[in-house]
Amino acid sequence: MDINGNISDIRQRMNQAAGKSGRNPSEIKLLAVSKTMSSDVVRCAYQAGLRAFAENRVQEWQEKVDHLPEDCEWHLVGRLQTNKVKYLDTRITLIHSLDRISLLEALEHHGTQRQMIWPTLVQVNIARDPHKAGVLEEEVEDFLTEVTRCEHVRVHGLMTIGALGASQEETQGYFRQLRLLKERIQVKTIPHVALKELSMGMSHDFEWAIQEGATIIRVGRQIFGERS
Ligand SMILES: *Cc1c(COP(=O)(O)O)cnc(C)c1O
């Protein structure tokens, strides 16, 4: 597996996609989704220059984090169980999957106990896929109103997952919808909420996401190869 080559490939494609839409590639973060990959493999990506990694299982993150340099950023993607929040700490840079009130309450509870503030993104089910997690578009503003009551949670943006098997046109449509939602909310003053980030785009659709305004792309297989 040529991780170095894969990363320079992705960088090039990121630059091209940014160029197409008149964006500066430096405002787009490549987040390496390292779930199921060993610490040794993640270290290869680190040595190739990556610093931001994402895991989807708290226990796996705990097993990996001590084996990697301290200047790594660790993001969480995917459904976060409320009973796992207690294992998280300040080494978590961003939680991409704030998708329900019970999780918001668990974060607030543990944040209060430990005097720490959780940086999050609200996951939006923009494609309205019944099998997917996420707040529905029309519920996002009410959800953010709940966040204003939580002193230990901050929302820095929105996250979504494109629909599986959707065409380029459909996928870009969903990503555009998320950006427009962010722009509508951005102009309002909501305590604890400052929507800057748009986390969207994975291995198969990150270029389309960049064209629609993604600030963070979450790429796994394109960097590390297929997961076993
Ligand atoms: C696994 C995962 C990714 C990465 O997917 P790839 O297809 O491997 O790029 C991105 N986002 C989320 C939420 C994931 O669970």
Coordinates of C-alpha atoms and ligand atoms in Angstrom, one line a residue:
M1 CA 0.0 0.0 0.0
D2 CA 1.6 3.3 -1.2
I3 CA 0.2 5.6 1.4
N4 CA 2.6 8.4 0.4
G5 CA 1.5 8.1 -3.2
N6 CA -2.2 8.0 -2.3
I7 CA -1.9 11.1 -0.2
S8 CA -0.1 13.1 -2.9
D9 CA -2.8 11.9 -5.4
I10 CA -5.6 13.1 -3.1
R11 CA -3.8 16.4 -2.6
Q12 CA -3.6 16.9 -6.3
R13 CA -7.3 16.1 -6.8
M14 CA -8.2 18.5 -3.9
N15 CA -6.3 21.3 -5.6
Q16 CA -8.0 20.6 -8.8
A17 CA -11.5 20.5 -7.2
A18 CA -10.7 23.7 -5.3
G19 CA -9.5 25.4 -8.4
K20 CA -12.7 24.5 -10.3
S21 CA -14.7 26.4 -7.8
G22 CA -12.3 29.3 -7.2
R23 CA -11.4 28.1 -3.7
N24 CA -8.1 28.2 -1.9
P25 CA -7.1 24.5 -1.2
S26 CA -5.5 25.7 2.1
E27 CA -9.0 26.2 3.6
I28 CA -9.8 22.5 3.2
K29 CA -8.7 19.9 5.7
L30 CA -7.9 16.4 4.7
L31 CA -9.0 14.2 7.6
A32 CA -7.7 10.7 7.4
V33 CA -10.3 8.2 8.6
S34 CA -8.1 5.6 10.2
K35 CA -10.7 3.3 11.6
T36 CA -9.7 -0.4 11.6
M37 CA -6.1 0.6 10.6
S38 CA -3.2 -0.3 13.0
S39 CA -1.1 2.3 14.7
D40 CA 1.8 1.4 12.5
V41 CA -0.3 2.1 9.4
V42 CA -1.5 5.4 10.8
R43 CA 2.1 6.3 11.6
C44 CA 2.9 5.9 7.9
A45 CA 0.3 8.5 7.1
Y46 CA 1.7 10.7 9.9
Q47 CA 5.2 10.4 8.3
A48 CA 3.6 11.4 5.0
G49 CA 2.6 14.6 6.6
L50 CA -1.0 14.1 7.8
R51 CA -1.9 15.2 11.3
A52 CA -5.6 14.9 11.5
F53 CA -7.1 11.4 12.0
A54 CA -10.7 10.2 12.6
E55 CA -11.9 7.1 14.5
N56 CA -15.4 5.8 14.8
R57 CA -15.0 3.6 17.9
V58 CA -13.9 5.1 21.2
Q59 CA -12.1 1.9 22.4
E60 CA -10.1 1.7 19.2
W61 CA -9.2 5.4 19.5
Q62 CA -8.0 4.7 23.1
E63 CA -5.8 1.8 21.9
K64 CA -4.2 3.9 19.2
V65 CA -3.8 7.4 20.6
D66 CA -0.9 6.6 22.9
H67 CA 1.1 5.0 20.1
L68 CA 1.1 8.1 18.0
P69 CA 2.8 11.5 18.3
E70 CA 1.1 14.1 20.5
D71 CA 0.7 16.6 17.7
C72 CA -2.0 14.4 16.1
E73 CA -5.5 15.7 16.0
W74 CA -8.2 13.1 16.7
H75 CA -11.7 13.4 15.4
L76 CA -14.7 11.2 16.0
V77 CA -17.0 10.2 13.2
G78 CA -19.9 7.8 13.3
R79 CA -22.5 7.1 15.9
L80 CA -21.2 7.9 19.4
Q81 CA -22.9 5.9 22.2
T82 CA -23.7 8.1 25.2
N83 CA -22.1 5.5 27.6
K84 CA -18.7 6.0 25.8
V85 CA -18.5 9.8 26.4
K86 CA -16.9 9.2 29.7
Y87 CA -13.8 7.8 28.0
L88 CA -13.2 10.9 25.9
D89 CA -10.9 13.7 26.9
T90 CA -9.2 16.9 25.6
R91 CA -7.3 15.0 23.0
I92 CA -10.5 14.8 21.0
T93 CA -10.3 17.8 18.6
L94 CA -13.8 17.5 17.1
I95 CA -16.8 15.3 17.4
H96 CA -18.5 15.2 13.9
S97 CA -21.5 13.2 15.0
L98 CA -23.7 15.2 17.4
D99 CA -26.9 13.8 16.1
R100 CA -29.4 13.6 19.0
I101 CA -30.5 15.2 22.2
S102 CA -29.4 12.3 24.4
L103 CA -25.8 12.7 23.2
L104 CA -25.9 16.4 23.7
E105 CA -27.1 15.8 27.3
A106 CA -24.3 13.2 27.9
L107 CA -21.7 15.6 26.6
E108 CA -23.0 18.4 28.7
H109 CA -23.1 16.2 31.8
H110 CA -19.5 15.0 31.4
G111 CA -18.3 18.4 30.3
T112 CA -19.7 19.9 33.6
Q113 CA -18.1 17.2 35.7
R114 CA -14.7 17.6 34.2
Q115 CA -14.8 21.3 33.4
M116 CA -14.2 20.9 29.8
I117 CA -16.0 22.1 26.6
W118 CA -16.7 19.7 23.7
P119 CA -16.1 21.0 20.2
T120 CA -18.7 19.4 17.9
L121 CA -20.4 19.4 14.5
V122 CA -24.1 18.7 14.2
Q123 CA -24.7 15.7 11.9
V124 CA -27.5 16.4 9.5
N125 CA -29.4 13.7 7.6
I126 CA -29.7 15.9 4.5
A127 CA -30.6 12.9 2.2
R128 CA -33.4 11.9 4.7
D129 CA -32.1 8.4 4.6
P130 CA -34.1 6.4 7.2
H131 CA -31.1 4.1 7.8
K132 CA -28.8 7.0 8.6
A133 CA -28.3 9.0 11.7
G134 CA -28.5 12.8 11.8
V135 CA -30.9 15.6 12.6
L136 CA -33.3 16.4 9.8
E137 CA -32.8 19.7 8.0
E138 CA -36.0 21.3 9.4
E139 CA -35.1 20.3 13.0
V140 CA -31.6 21.7 13.0
E141 CA -32.5 25.1 14.3
D142 CA -34.5 23.7 17.2
F143 CA -31.6 21.4 18.0
L144 CA -29.2 24.4 18.1
T145 CA -31.6 26.1 20.5
E146 CA -31.0 23.2 22.9
V147 CA -27.3 23.7 22.5
T148 CA -27.5 27.2 23.8
R149 CA -28.5 25.8 27.2
C150 CA -25.4 23.7 27.3
E151 CA -22.4 25.5 28.7
H152 CA -20.0 22.7 27.9
V153 CA -20.8 22.1 24.2
R154 CA -19.9 24.2 21.2
V155 CA -21.1 23.7 17.6
H156 CA -18.5 24.7 15.0
G157 CA -20.4 23.5 11.9
L158 CA -22.4 20.9 10.2
M159 CA -21.6 17.4 8.9
T160 CA -23.3 15.1 6.5
I161 CA -22.8 11.8 4.6
G162 CA -23.8 11.7 1.0
A163 CA -26.3 9.1 -0.1
L164 CA -24.9 5.7 -1.2
G165 CA -25.0 5.1 -4.9
A166 CA -26.3 8.6 -5.7
S167 CA -25.3 10.3 -8.9
Q168 CA -22.9 13.2 -9.0
E169 CA -25.8 15.6 -9.5
E170 CA -27.8 14.2 -6.6
T171 CA -24.8 14.1 -4.3
Q172 CA -23.7 17.7 -5.2
G173 CA -27.3 18.7 -4.6
Y174 CA -27.2 17.3 -1.0
F175 CA -23.9 19.0 -0.3
R176 CA -25.2 22.3 -1.6
Q177 CA -28.3 21.9 0.5
L178 CA -26.0 21.6 3.6
R179 CA -24.0 24.6 2.7
L180 CA -27.1 26.7 2.1
L181 CA -28.5 25.6 5.5
K182 CA -25.2 26.6 7.1
E183 CA -25.4 30.0 5.4
R184 CA -28.9 30.6 6.6
I185 CA -28.1 29.8 10.2
Q186 CA -24.7 31.5 10.2
V187 CA -26.2 35.0 10.0
K188 CA -28.2 34.4 13.2
T189 CA -26.8 35.0 16.7
I190 CA -27.1 31.7 18.6
P191 CA -25.0 31.3 21.8
H192 CA -22.4 28.5 21.6
V193 CA -23.0 28.1 17.9
A194 CA -20.6 29.5 15.3
L195 CA -21.0 27.6 12.0
K196 CA -17.7 27.7 10.2
E197 CA -17.0 24.1 9.2
L198 CA -18.7 21.9 6.6
S199 CA -17.6 18.3 7.0
M200 CA -18.7 16.5 3.9
G201 CA -17.2 14.2 1.2
M202 CA -15.5 10.8 1.6
S203 CA -13.3 8.7 -0.7
H204 CA -15.9 8.5 -3.5
D205 CA -17.3 12.0 -3.5
F206 CA -14.8 14.4 -1.9
E207 CA -14.2 16.4 -5.1
W208 CA -17.9 17.1 -5.4
A209 CA -18.0 18.1 -1.7
I210 CA -15.1 20.5 -2.2
Q211 CA -16.9 22.1 -5.2
E212 CA -19.9 22.7 -2.9
G213 CA -17.9 24.2 0.0
A214 CA -16.6 21.4 2.2
T215 CA -14.0 22.7 4.7
I216 CA -13.2 19.1 6.0
I217 CA -13.2 16.0 3.9
R218 CA -13.1 12.6 5.6
V219 CA -11.1 10.1 3.5
G220 CA -10.4 6.5 4.5
R221 CA -10.1 3.9 1.8
Q222 CA -8.5 6.3 -0.7
I223 CA -5.6 6.7 1.7
F224 CA -5.3 3.4 3.4
G225 CA -6.9 1.0 0.9
E226 CA -10.0 -1.2 1.5
R227 CA -10.8 -2.1 5.1
S228 CA -10.8 -5.8 5.8
Ligands
LIG1 C1 -15.7 5.4 7.3 C2 -16.2 6.8 7.2 C3 -15.6 7.7 6.3 C4 -14.5 7.3 5.3 O1 -15.1 6.6 4.3 P1 -14.1 6.1 3.1 O2 -15.1 5.6 2.1 O3 -13.2 5.0 3.6 O4 -13.4 7.3 2.6 C5 -16.1 9.0 6.3 N1 -17.0 9.4 7.1 C6 -17.6 8.6 8.0 C7 -18.7 9.1 8.9 C8 -17.2 7.2 8.1 O5 -17.8 6.4 9.0

